[in-house]
Amino acid sequence: MDSKINSETIVAHYSSKQSTITIGHGIFNFLVCLLPYSKWDVIGAIISDRVYLLHRQTIDDSLQEINACIKGYDDTEYNKSYAYAENYFNYLLHNQFSRKSLLIGIGGGVTTDFTGYLASSYMRGIDVVYVPTTLLAMVDASIGGKVAVNIEAGKNIIGHFHQPDYIIVDTGFLTTLPVEEWQCGMSEAIKHAIIGDSSSLNLFLKREVSIGNVNESLYHCVKNSVCFKANIVEQDEFEKNIRSILNYGHTVGHAIESVFHYTLSHGEAVAVGMLVESYISMKMGMPQEDFELIKELLLYYKLLPNISFSTSDIIDHMQYDKKNIKGTILFVLLEKLGKPVIGKEVPGTLITEALNYYLTMV
Ligand code: GLY
């Protein structure tokens, strides 16, 4: 790497391959120094239309230097589909992409998931690089190799584990991020902080990280969060055990998303899930002060939506979660802050009590 570039590099050693993650502010301008681009015969970038509109000049300049062709992508959940992917496979074929080619996904989690899926399937798998441009994609979606598309019957049903070769985390992209997107990313970064990223927890507790503020603390929070997740995935790439801790807040969160027909953001749904699952954790032994601290954090960052729901609807939807085994609803709970435990069964009465607590609280 060029020593003039102010950045840090982490190499994650997964069982399938290694991923090089470079973090910095404004580093996308130096893409040509960050990728060994001559090793690929054809390079193509799938770019979120929204991101391209905002950063066109920078993107064009950097991609021209590595001789990459550009394909736009209207990055909606609707377009993150198995059916929509076929257009892109045809595009790759018509542009002579081979098994030695590279795809670069530039955008939020929908774009990196979609690009990752294309790369994992095209000619049985080609190399992929991510340039996550949202906080959520930086700290979560781009790390760990889960790629998937939706089918009519459900979200993320068709997919693979396919690790990116490089991830370029440029916090400069966050300067144009809308508030709702900040909240989604904050939710996952706070999740990491609660389940074990203690350095970021300190930053959050001192309120050094705030929505819309791309400062030094935010940079550290992103870096900590990336390292935390990469470290968990290094230990358990294919989610056989410890990786499941990353699903904290998601058992309830996924059910909330589904009951609300995906009108709430993923971040909001996970924040509700974290509050409800922390309440359950407290009732099953977590210190009350830890619960109060989690609640304060979620309230401070305004992550908890004012919603109303039928508790039995939520419980019904939890039965369909793909994380369950033989119909038993399983939770990630906390013994205490920073100490998650996986595969916990919870009595139905306690789930109802926790959901009712949420309804009275907001
Ligand atoms: N978002 C959870 C995981 O990647 O395992």
mmCIF file of C-alpha atoms in Angstrom, residues 9-354:
data_model
loop_
_atom_site.group_PDB
_atom_site.id
_atom_site.type_symbol
_atom_site.label_atom_id
_atom_site.label_comp_id
_atom_site.label_asym_id
_atom_site.label_seq_id
_atom_site.Cartn_x
_atom_site.Cartn_y
_atom_site.Cartn_z
ATOM 1 C CA THR A 9 -5.596 -2.548 6.973
ATOM 2 C CA ILE A 10 -6.936 -5.653 8.652
ATOM 3 C CA VAL A 11 -6.518 -9.082 7.137
ATOM 4 C CA ALA A 12 -9.287 -11.447 8.195
ATOM 5 C CA HIS A 13 -8.312 -15.115 7.964
ATOM 6 C CA TYR A 14 -11.470 -17.080 7.271
ATOM 7 C CA SER A 15 -11.489 -20.809 6.687
ATOM 8 C CA SER A 16 -12.501 -20.386 3.009
ATOM 9 C CA LYS A 17 -10.112 -17.515 2.139
ATOM 10 C CA GLN A 18 -8.635 -14.310 3.477
ATOM 11 C CA SER A 19 -10.251 -10.911 3.170
ATOM 12 C CA THR A 20 -8.285 -7.661 3.228
ATOM 13 C CA ILE A 21 -10.197 -4.809 4.810
ATOM 14 C CA THR A 22 -8.867 -1.267 4.422
ATOM 15 C CA ILE A 23 -10.428 1.528 6.465
ATOM 16 C CA GLY A 24 -9.849 5.246 6.047
ATOM 17 C CA HIS A 25 -11.431 8.563 5.166
ATOM 18 C CA GLY A 26 -11.312 9.477 1.472
ATOM 19 C CA ILE A 27 -9.455 6.291 0.505
ATOM 20 C CA PHE A 28 -11.705 5.406 -2.415
ATOM 21 C CA ASN A 29 -9.778 8.029 -4.379
ATOM 22 C CA PHE A 30 -6.771 5.724 -4.066
ATOM 23 C CA LEU A 31 -8.533 2.567 -5.251
ATOM 24 C CA VAL A 32 -5.811 2.026 -7.829
ATOM 25 C CA CYS A 33 -3.281 1.635 -4.971
ATOM 26 C CA LEU A 34 -5.547 -0.562 -2.858
ATOM 27 C CA LEU A 35 -6.330 -3.330 -5.358
ATOM 28 C CA PRO A 36 -3.952 -5.584 -7.348
ATOM 29 C CA TYR A 37 -6.159 -4.798 -10.350
ATOM 30 C CA SER A 38 -3.901 -6.279 -13.021
ATOM 31 C CA LYS A 39 -4.617 -9.801 -11.758
ATOM 32 C CA TRP A 40 -8.198 -9.724 -13.109
ATOM 33 C CA ASP A 41 -8.975 -9.948 -16.848
ATOM 34 C CA VAL A 42 -12.219 -7.922 -16.693
ATOM 35 C CA ILE A 43 -13.381 -5.686 -13.868
ATOM 36 C CA GLY A 44 -16.962 -4.533 -13.497
ATOM 37 C CA ALA A 45 -18.543 -2.345 -10.842
ATOM 38 C CA ILE A 46 -22.187 -2.683 -9.808
ATOM 39 C CA ILE A 47 -23.063 0.726 -8.394
ATOM 40 C CA SER A 48 -26.096 1.871 -6.478
ATOM 41 C CA ASP A 49 -27.794 4.539 -8.624
ATOM 42 C CA ARG A 50 -28.221 6.748 -5.555
ATOM 43 C CA VAL A 51 -24.549 6.594 -4.651
ATOM 44 C CA TYR A 52 -23.512 7.206 -8.243
ATOM 45 C CA LEU A 53 -25.628 10.355 -8.386
ATOM 46 C CA LEU A 54 -23.964 11.692 -5.239
ATOM 47 C CA HIS A 55 -20.348 10.710 -5.959
ATOM 48 C CA ARG A 56 -20.171 10.380 -9.729
ATOM 49 C CA GLN A 57 -16.912 12.210 -10.336
ATOM 50 C CA THR A 58 -14.933 10.361 -7.648
ATOM 51 C CA ILE A 59 -16.359 7.020 -8.718
ATOM 52 C CA ASP A 60 -15.687 7.602 -12.424
ATOM 53 C CA ASP A 61 -12.121 8.758 -11.766
ATOM 54 C CA SER A 62 -11.226 5.841 -9.499
ATOM 55 C CA LEU A 63 -12.820 3.192 -11.691
ATOM 56 C CA GLN A 64 -11.238 4.577 -14.845
ATOM 57 C CA GLU A 65 -7.802 4.114 -13.284
ATOM 58 C CA ILE A 66 -8.413 0.395 -12.848
ATOM 59 C CA ASN A 67 -10.185 0.083 -16.184
ATOM 60 C CA ALA A 68 -13.506 -1.051 -14.726
ATOM 61 C CA CYS A 69 -16.799 -0.944 -16.575
ATOM 62 C CA ILE A 70 -19.855 0.361 -14.745
ATOM 63 C CA LYS A 71 -23.318 -1.130 -14.389
ATOM 64 C CA GLY A 72 -25.924 0.829 -12.424
ATOM 65 C CA TYR A 73 -28.254 -0.749 -9.913
ATOM 66 C CA ASP A 74 -31.510 0.587 -8.495
ATOM 67 C CA ASP A 75 -30.841 -0.770 -5.013
ATOM 68 C CA THR A 76 -34.272 -1.648 -3.640
ATOM 69 C CA GLU A 77 -35.155 -4.848 -1.752
ATOM 70 C CA TYR A 78 -37.516 -5.539 -4.667
ATOM 71 C CA ASN A 79 -34.577 -5.546 -7.075
ATOM 72 C CA LYS A 80 -32.411 -7.672 -4.788
ATOM 73 C CA SER A 81 -34.122 -10.672 -6.304
ATOM 74 C CA TYR A 82 -33.338 -13.946 -7.944
ATOM 75 C CA ALA A 83 -35.363 -12.889 -10.993
ATOM 76 C CA TYR A 84 -33.607 -9.523 -11.331
ATOM 77 C CA ALA A 85 -30.185 -11.156 -11.059
ATOM 78 C CA GLU A 86 -30.623 -12.835 -14.457
ATOM 79 C CA ASN A 87 -30.293 -9.457 -16.267
ATOM 80 C CA TYR A 88 -26.960 -8.980 -14.575
ATOM 81 C CA PHE A 89 -25.723 -12.499 -15.366
ATOM 82 C CA ASN A 90 -26.518 -11.790 -19.027
ATOM 83 C CA TYR A 91 -24.668 -8.486 -18.801
ATOM 84 C CA LEU A 92 -21.577 -10.243 -17.412
ATOM 85 C CA LEU A 93 -21.655 -12.858 -20.147
ATOM 86 C CA HIS A 94 -22.065 -10.284 -22.923
ATOM 87 C CA ASN A 95 -19.111 -8.337 -21.540
ATOM 88 C CA GLN A 96 -16.800 -11.360 -21.550
ATOM 89 C CA PHE A 97 -16.533 -11.813 -17.802
ATOM 90 C CA SER A 98 -14.656 -15.043 -17.124
ATOM 91 C CA ARG A 99 -13.711 -17.001 -14.018
ATOM 92 C CA LYS A 100 -10.715 -14.665 -13.694
ATOM 93 C CA SER A 101 -12.834 -11.505 -13.576
ATOM 94 C CA LEU A 102 -13.766 -9.266 -10.684
ATOM 95 C CA LEU A 103 -16.982 -7.622 -9.568
ATOM 96 C CA ILE A 104 -16.949 -4.568 -7.317
ATOM 97 C CA GLY A 105 -20.122 -3.713 -5.388
ATOM 98 C CA ILE A 106 -20.423 -0.025 -4.477
ATOM 99 C CA GLY A 107 -23.363 0.934 -2.272
ATOM 100 C CA GLY A 108 -25.295 -0.098 0.816
ATOM 101 C CA GLY A 109 -26.132 -3.598 2.040
ATOM 102 C CA VAL A 110 -28.612 -4.291 -0.746
ATOM 103 C CA THR A 111 -25.950 -3.568 -3.362
ATOM 104 C CA THR A 112 -23.193 -5.533 -1.634
ATOM 105 C CA ASP A 113 -25.554 -8.491 -1.043
ATOM 106 C CA PHE A 114 -26.668 -8.438 -4.675
ATOM 107 C CA THR A 115 -23.160 -8.053 -6.091
ATOM 108 C CA GLY A 116 -21.907 -10.760 -3.748
ATOM 109 C CA TYR A 117 -24.661 -13.075 -4.911
ATOM 110 C CA LEU A 118 -23.798 -12.448 -8.573
ATOM 111 C CA ALA A 119 -20.103 -13.075 -7.864
ATOM 112 C CA SER A 120 -20.823 -16.227 -5.849
ATOM 113 C CA SER A 121 -22.916 -17.769 -8.635
ATOM 114 C CA TYR A 122 -21.434 -16.550 -11.917
ATOM 115 C CA MET A 123 -19.336 -19.361 -13.411
ATOM 116 C CA ARG A 124 -19.434 -21.059 -9.988
ATOM 117 C CA GLY A 125 -17.878 -18.101 -8.254
ATOM 118 C CA ILE A 126 -15.615 -15.161 -9.118
ATOM 119 C CA ASP A 127 -13.741 -12.618 -7.001
ATOM 120 C CA VAL A 128 -15.611 -9.747 -5.419
ATOM 121 C CA VAL A 129 -14.677 -6.465 -3.758
ATOM 122 C CA TYR A 130 -17.020 -4.344 -1.681
ATOM 123 C CA VAL A 131 -17.038 -0.607 -1.247
ATOM 124 C CA PRO A 132 -19.761 -0.196 1.406
ATOM 125 C CA THR A 133 -21.170 3.333 1.419
ATOM 126 C CA THR A 134 -23.653 3.132 4.328
ATOM 127 C CA LEU A 135 -22.836 2.683 7.990
ATOM 128 C CA LEU A 136 -24.846 -0.544 8.056
ATOM 129 C CA ALA A 137 -22.940 -1.999 5.118
ATOM 130 C CA MET A 138 -19.607 -0.898 6.616
ATOM 131 C CA VAL A 139 -20.081 -2.479 10.041
ATOM 132 C CA ASP A 140 -22.263 -5.429 9.117
ATOM 133 C CA ALA A 141 -23.475 -6.376 5.620
ATOM 134 C CA SER A 142 -20.120 -6.226 3.827
ATOM 135 C CA ILE A 143 -18.305 -8.258 6.492
ATOM 136 C CA GLY A 144 -18.575 -12.022 6.795
ATOM 137 C CA GLY A 145 -19.462 -13.355 3.376
ATOM 138 C CA LYS A 146 -23.219 -13.853 3.643
ATOM 139 C CA VAL A 147 -24.701 -13.067 0.247
ATOM 140 C CA ALA A 148 -28.304 -13.592 -0.775
ATOM 141 C CA VAL A 149 -31.232 -12.530 -2.900
ATOM 142 C CA ASN A 150 -34.959 -12.605 -2.238
ATOM 143 C CA ILE A 151 -37.660 -14.739 -3.817
ATOM 144 C CA GLU A 152 -41.379 -14.079 -3.585
ATOM 145 C CA ALA A 153 -41.696 -16.448 -0.639
ATOM 146 C CA GLY A 154 -39.134 -14.644 1.503
ATOM 147 C CA LYS A 155 -36.075 -12.471 2.003
ATOM 148 C CA ASN A 156 -32.520 -13.778 1.664
ATOM 149 C CA ILE A 157 -33.699 -17.318 0.885
ATOM 150 C CA ILE A 158 -31.294 -17.956 -2.008
ATOM 151 C CA GLY A 159 -27.640 -17.375 -1.256
ATOM 152 C CA HIS A 160 -24.194 -18.531 -0.301
ATOM 153 C CA PHE A 161 -21.248 -17.852 1.912
ATOM 154 C CA HIS A 162 -18.799 -16.116 -0.435
ATOM 155 C CA GLN A 163 -16.121 -13.936 1.106
ATOM 156 C CA PRO A 164 -15.065 -10.681 -0.546
ATOM 157 C CA ASP A 165 -11.362 -10.527 -1.429
ATOM 158 C CA TYR A 166 -11.103 -6.870 -0.461
ATOM 159 C CA ILE A 167 -13.336 -4.426 1.384
ATOM 160 C CA ILE A 168 -12.657 -0.701 1.085
ATOM 161 C CA VAL A 169 -14.328 1.085 3.995
ATOM 162 C CA ASP A 170 -14.235 4.793 3.184
ATOM 163 C CA THR A 171 -16.004 6.824 5.885
ATOM 164 C CA GLY A 172 -16.032 9.764 3.437
ATOM 165 C CA PHE A 173 -19.163 8.238 1.897
ATOM 166 C CA LEU A 174 -21.009 8.773 5.202
ATOM 167 C CA THR A 175 -21.008 12.544 4.718
ATOM 168 C CA THR A 176 -23.978 12.170 2.356
ATOM 169 C CA LEU A 177 -25.842 9.482 4.337
ATOM 170 C CA PRO A 178 -29.536 10.184 5.142
ATOM 171 C CA VAL A 179 -30.596 10.115 8.830
ATOM 172 C CA GLU A 180 -32.668 6.907 8.496
ATOM 173 C CA GLU A 181 -29.595 5.157 7.139
ATOM 174 C CA TRP A 182 -27.506 6.412 10.046
ATOM 175 C CA GLN A 183 -30.042 4.914 12.420
ATOM 176 C CA CYS A 184 -29.880 1.526 10.684
ATOM 177 C CA GLY A 185 -26.106 1.456 10.966
ATOM 178 C CA MET A 186 -26.110 2.694 14.554
ATOM 179 C CA SER A 187 -28.454 -0.104 15.491
ATOM 180 C CA GLU A 188 -26.029 -2.797 14.260
ATOM 181 C CA ALA A 189 -22.969 -1.006 15.696
ATOM 182 C CA ILE A 190 -24.743 -0.768 19.074
ATOM 183 C CA LYS A 191 -25.612 -4.464 18.754
ATOM 184 C CA HIS A 192 -21.911 -5.263 18.393
ATOM 185 C CA ALA A 193 -21.155 -2.987 21.365
ATOM 186 C CA ILE A 194 -23.712 -4.766 23.545
ATOM 187 C CA ILE A 195 -22.574 -8.286 22.666
ATOM 188 C CA GLY A 196 -18.851 -7.692 23.087
ATOM 189 C CA ASP A 197 -17.315 -4.732 21.221
ATOM 190 C CA SER A 198 -16.350 -3.018 24.471
ATOM 191 C CA SER A 199 -14.265 -0.248 22.828
ATOM 192 C CA SER A 200 -17.300 0.978 20.889
ATOM 193 C CA LEU A 201 -19.516 0.543 23.942
ATOM 194 C CA ASN A 202 -17.309 3.114 25.705
ATOM 195 C CA LEU A 203 -17.655 5.526 22.797
ATOM 196 C CA PHE A 204 -21.430 5.098 22.825
ATOM 197 C CA LEU A 205 -21.679 5.469 26.598
ATOM 198 C CA LYS A 206 -19.658 8.681 26.470
ATOM 199 C CA ARG A 207 -21.988 9.821 23.649
ATOM 200 C CA GLU A 208 -18.932 10.454 21.492
ATOM 201 C CA VAL A 209 -20.619 8.999 18.457
ATOM 202 C CA SER A 210 -23.613 10.835 17.079
ATOM 203 C CA ILE A 211 -25.861 10.555 14.076
ATOM 204 C CA GLY A 212 -24.619 12.570 11.099
ATOM 205 C CA ASN A 213 -21.251 13.321 12.657
ATOM 206 C CA VAL A 214 -18.333 11.845 10.695
ATOM 207 C CA ASN A 215 -15.665 12.485 13.323
ATOM 208 C CA GLU A 216 -12.678 10.647 14.792
ATOM 209 C CA SER A 217 -14.860 8.703 17.269
ATOM 210 C CA LEU A 218 -17.123 7.514 14.486
ATOM 211 C CA TYR A 219 -14.056 6.335 12.578
ATOM 212 C CA HIS A 220 -12.914 4.344 15.633
ATOM 213 C CA CYS A 221 -16.384 2.965 16.163
ATOM 214 C CA VAL A 222 -16.530 1.751 12.545
ATOM 215 C CA LYS A 223 -13.074 0.204 12.840
ATOM 216 C CA ASN A 224 -13.887 -1.510 16.152
ATOM 217 C CA SER A 225 -17.142 -2.829 14.807
ATOM 218 C CA VAL A 226 -15.544 -4.178 11.634
ATOM 219 C CA CYS A 227 -12.770 -5.878 13.654
ATOM 220 C CA PHE A 228 -15.280 -7.289 16.124
ATOM 221 C CA LYS A 229 -17.439 -8.872 13.429
ATOM 222 C CA ALA A 230 -14.490 -10.111 11.364
ATOM 223 C CA ASN A 231 -13.056 -11.753 14.464
ATOM 224 C CA ILE A 232 -16.310 -13.596 15.195
ATOM 225 C CA VAL A 233 -16.528 -14.761 11.576
ATOM 226 C CA GLU A 234 -12.893 -15.937 11.689
ATOM 227 C CA GLN A 235 -13.897 -18.225 14.545
ATOM 228 C CA ASP A 236 -17.058 -19.560 12.910
ATOM 229 C CA GLU A 237 -17.428 -18.612 9.256
ATOM 230 C CA PHE A 238 -20.431 -20.841 8.543
ATOM 231 C CA GLU A 239 -22.482 -19.982 11.629
ATOM 232 C CA LYS A 240 -22.272 -23.346 13.353
ATOM 233 C CA ASN A 241 -22.052 -21.775 16.798
ATOM 234 C CA ILE A 242 -20.473 -18.488 17.979
ATOM 235 C CA ARG A 243 -21.396 -16.481 14.848
ATOM 236 C CA SER A 244 -25.030 -16.821 15.980
ATOM 237 C CA ILE A 245 -24.382 -14.189 18.660
ATOM 238 C CA LEU A 246 -24.637 -11.668 15.820
ATOM 239 C CA ASN A 247 -28.334 -12.556 15.674
ATOM 240 C CA TYR A 248 -28.941 -10.862 19.023
ATOM 241 C CA GLY A 249 -32.087 -8.722 18.611
ATOM 242 C CA HIS A 250 -32.920 -10.453 15.332
ATOM 243 C CA THR A 251 -35.346 -13.171 16.523
ATOM 244 C CA VAL A 252 -37.865 -10.514 17.511
ATOM 245 C CA GLY A 253 -36.475 -8.060 14.916
ATOM 246 C CA HIS A 254 -37.189 -10.299 11.914
ATOM 247 C CA ALA A 255 -40.725 -10.998 13.175
ATOM 248 C CA ILE A 256 -41.333 -7.249 13.594
ATOM 249 C CA GLU A 257 -40.104 -6.582 10.049
ATOM 250 C CA SER A 258 -42.393 -9.247 8.698
ATOM 251 C CA VAL A 259 -45.509 -8.205 10.690
ATOM 252 C CA PHE A 260 -44.993 -4.623 9.514
ATOM 253 C CA HIS A 261 -44.506 -5.829 5.908
ATOM 254 C CA TYR A 262 -41.016 -4.310 5.804
ATOM 255 C CA THR A 263 -42.314 -0.754 6.276
ATOM 256 C CA LEU A 264 -40.013 -0.327 9.289
ATOM 257 C CA SER A 265 -36.301 -0.166 8.620
ATOM 258 C CA HIS A 266 -34.134 -3.147 9.546
ATOM 259 C CA GLY A 267 -32.402 -0.936 12.121
ATOM 260 C CA GLU A 268 -35.666 -0.011 13.835
ATOM 261 C CA ALA A 269 -36.839 -3.624 13.870
ATOM 262 C CA VAL A 270 -33.535 -4.825 15.343
ATOM 263 C CA ALA A 271 -33.631 -2.047 17.958
ATOM 264 C CA VAL A 272 -37.089 -3.250 19.079
ATOM 265 C CA GLY A 273 -35.670 -6.775 19.082
ATOM 266 C CA MET A 274 -32.689 -5.747 21.208
ATOM 267 C CA LEU A 275 -34.906 -4.052 23.778
ATOM 268 C CA VAL A 276 -37.337 -6.986 23.985
ATOM 269 C CA GLU A 277 -34.576 -9.609 24.083
ATOM 270 C CA SER A 278 -32.704 -7.598 26.741
ATOM 271 C CA TYR A 279 -35.867 -7.492 28.836
ATOM 272 C CA ILE A 280 -36.123 -11.291 28.524
ATOM 273 C CA SER A 281 -32.418 -11.560 29.414
ATOM 274 C CA MET A 282 -32.970 -9.465 32.531
ATOM 275 C CA LYS A 283 -35.880 -11.654 33.607
ATOM 276 C CA MET A 284 -33.646 -14.680 33.097
ATOM 277 C CA GLY A 285 -30.758 -13.315 35.156
ATOM 278 C CA MET A 286 -28.985 -10.369 33.469
ATOM 279 C CA PRO A 287 -28.345 -7.529 35.972
ATOM 280 C CA GLN A 288 -31.075 -4.880 35.867
ATOM 281 C CA GLU A 289 -28.465 -2.114 35.528
ATOM 282 C CA ASP A 290 -27.293 -3.681 32.251
ATOM 283 C CA PHE A 291 -30.856 -3.651 30.981
ATOM 284 C CA GLU A 292 -31.287 0.008 31.967
ATOM 285 C CA LEU A 293 -28.051 0.908 30.199
ATOM 286 C CA ILE A 294 -29.118 -0.825 26.967
ATOM 287 C CA LYS A 295 -32.522 0.835 27.130
ATOM 288 C CA GLU A 296 -30.965 4.280 27.675
ATOM 289 C CA LEU A 297 -28.632 3.773 24.732
ATOM 290 C CA LEU A 298 -31.462 2.800 22.380
ATOM 291 C CA LEU A 299 -33.572 5.715 23.587
ATOM 292 C CA TYR A 300 -30.708 8.218 23.360
ATOM 293 C CA TYR A 301 -30.039 7.336 19.725
ATOM 294 C CA LYS A 302 -33.800 7.458 19.005
ATOM 295 C CA LEU A 303 -33.770 3.965 17.597
ATOM 296 C CA LEU A 304 -37.029 2.691 19.119
ATOM 297 C CA PRO A 305 -40.080 3.307 16.915
ATOM 298 C CA ASN A 306 -43.433 4.211 18.420
ATOM 299 C CA ILE A 307 -45.404 1.238 17.141
ATOM 300 C CA SER A 308 -48.286 -0.918 18.193
ATOM 301 C CA PHE A 309 -48.711 -4.616 17.414
ATOM 302 C CA SER A 310 -50.474 -7.769 18.497
ATOM 303 C CA THR A 311 -48.048 -9.808 20.606
ATOM 304 C CA SER A 312 -49.497 -13.062 19.277
ATOM 305 C CA ASP A 313 -48.837 -11.930 15.669
ATOM 306 C CA ILE A 314 -45.185 -11.356 16.530
ATOM 307 C CA ILE A 315 -44.908 -14.733 18.255
ATOM 308 C CA ASP A 316 -46.566 -16.470 15.264
ATOM 309 C CA HIS A 317 -44.036 -14.892 12.897
ATOM 310 C CA MET A 318 -41.125 -15.922 15.099
ATOM 311 C CA GLN A 319 -42.007 -19.573 14.425
ATOM 312 C CA TYR A 320 -40.939 -19.130 10.764
ATOM 313 C CA ASP A 321 -37.477 -17.757 11.500
ATOM 314 C CA LYS A 322 -34.812 -19.679 9.579
ATOM 315 C CA LYS A 323 -32.634 -19.657 12.704
ATOM 316 C CA ASN A 324 -35.082 -21.956 14.524
ATOM 317 C CA ILE A 325 -34.546 -25.670 14.835
ATOM 318 C CA LYS A 326 -37.604 -27.954 14.448
ATOM 319 C CA GLY A 327 -40.086 -25.196 15.270
ATOM 320 C CA THR A 328 -38.556 -24.227 18.627
ATOM 321 C CA ILE A 329 -38.028 -20.459 18.873
ATOM 322 C CA LEU A 330 -34.414 -19.864 19.867
ATOM 323 C CA PHE A 331 -32.966 -16.626 21.201
ATOM 324 C CA VAL A 332 -29.578 -15.074 21.705
ATOM 325 C CA LEU A 333 -29.759 -13.718 25.249
ATOM 326 C CA LEU A 334 -27.322 -11.858 27.463
ATOM 327 C CA GLU A 335 -25.920 -13.167 30.738
ATOM 328 C CA LYS A 336 -24.605 -9.663 31.152
ATOM 329 C CA LEU A 337 -23.401 -6.843 28.891
ATOM 330 C CA GLY A 338 -20.754 -8.276 26.567
ATOM 331 C CA LYS A 339 -21.654 -11.891 27.384
ATOM 332 C CA PRO A 340 -24.179 -13.302 24.915
ATOM 333 C CA VAL A 341 -25.419 -16.899 25.015
ATOM 334 C CA ILE A 342 -26.908 -18.664 22.009
ATOM 335 C CA GLY A 343 -29.739 -21.155 21.499
ATOM 336 C CA LYS A 344 -31.846 -20.173 24.508
ATOM 337 C CA GLU A 345 -35.473 -21.268 24.770
ATOM 338 C CA VAL A 346 -37.841 -18.820 26.449
ATOM 339 C CA PRO A 347 -41.298 -19.548 27.934
ATOM 340 C CA GLY A 348 -44.112 -18.095 25.781
ATOM 341 C CA THR A 349 -45.459 -16.140 28.754
ATOM 342 C CA LEU A 350 -42.154 -14.311 29.144
ATOM 343 C CA ILE A 351 -41.997 -13.467 25.415
ATOM 344 C CA THR A 352 -45.506 -11.971 25.699
ATOM 345 C CA GLU A 353 -44.537 -10.042 28.848
ATOM 346 C CA ALA A 354 -41.454 -8.594 27.130
#
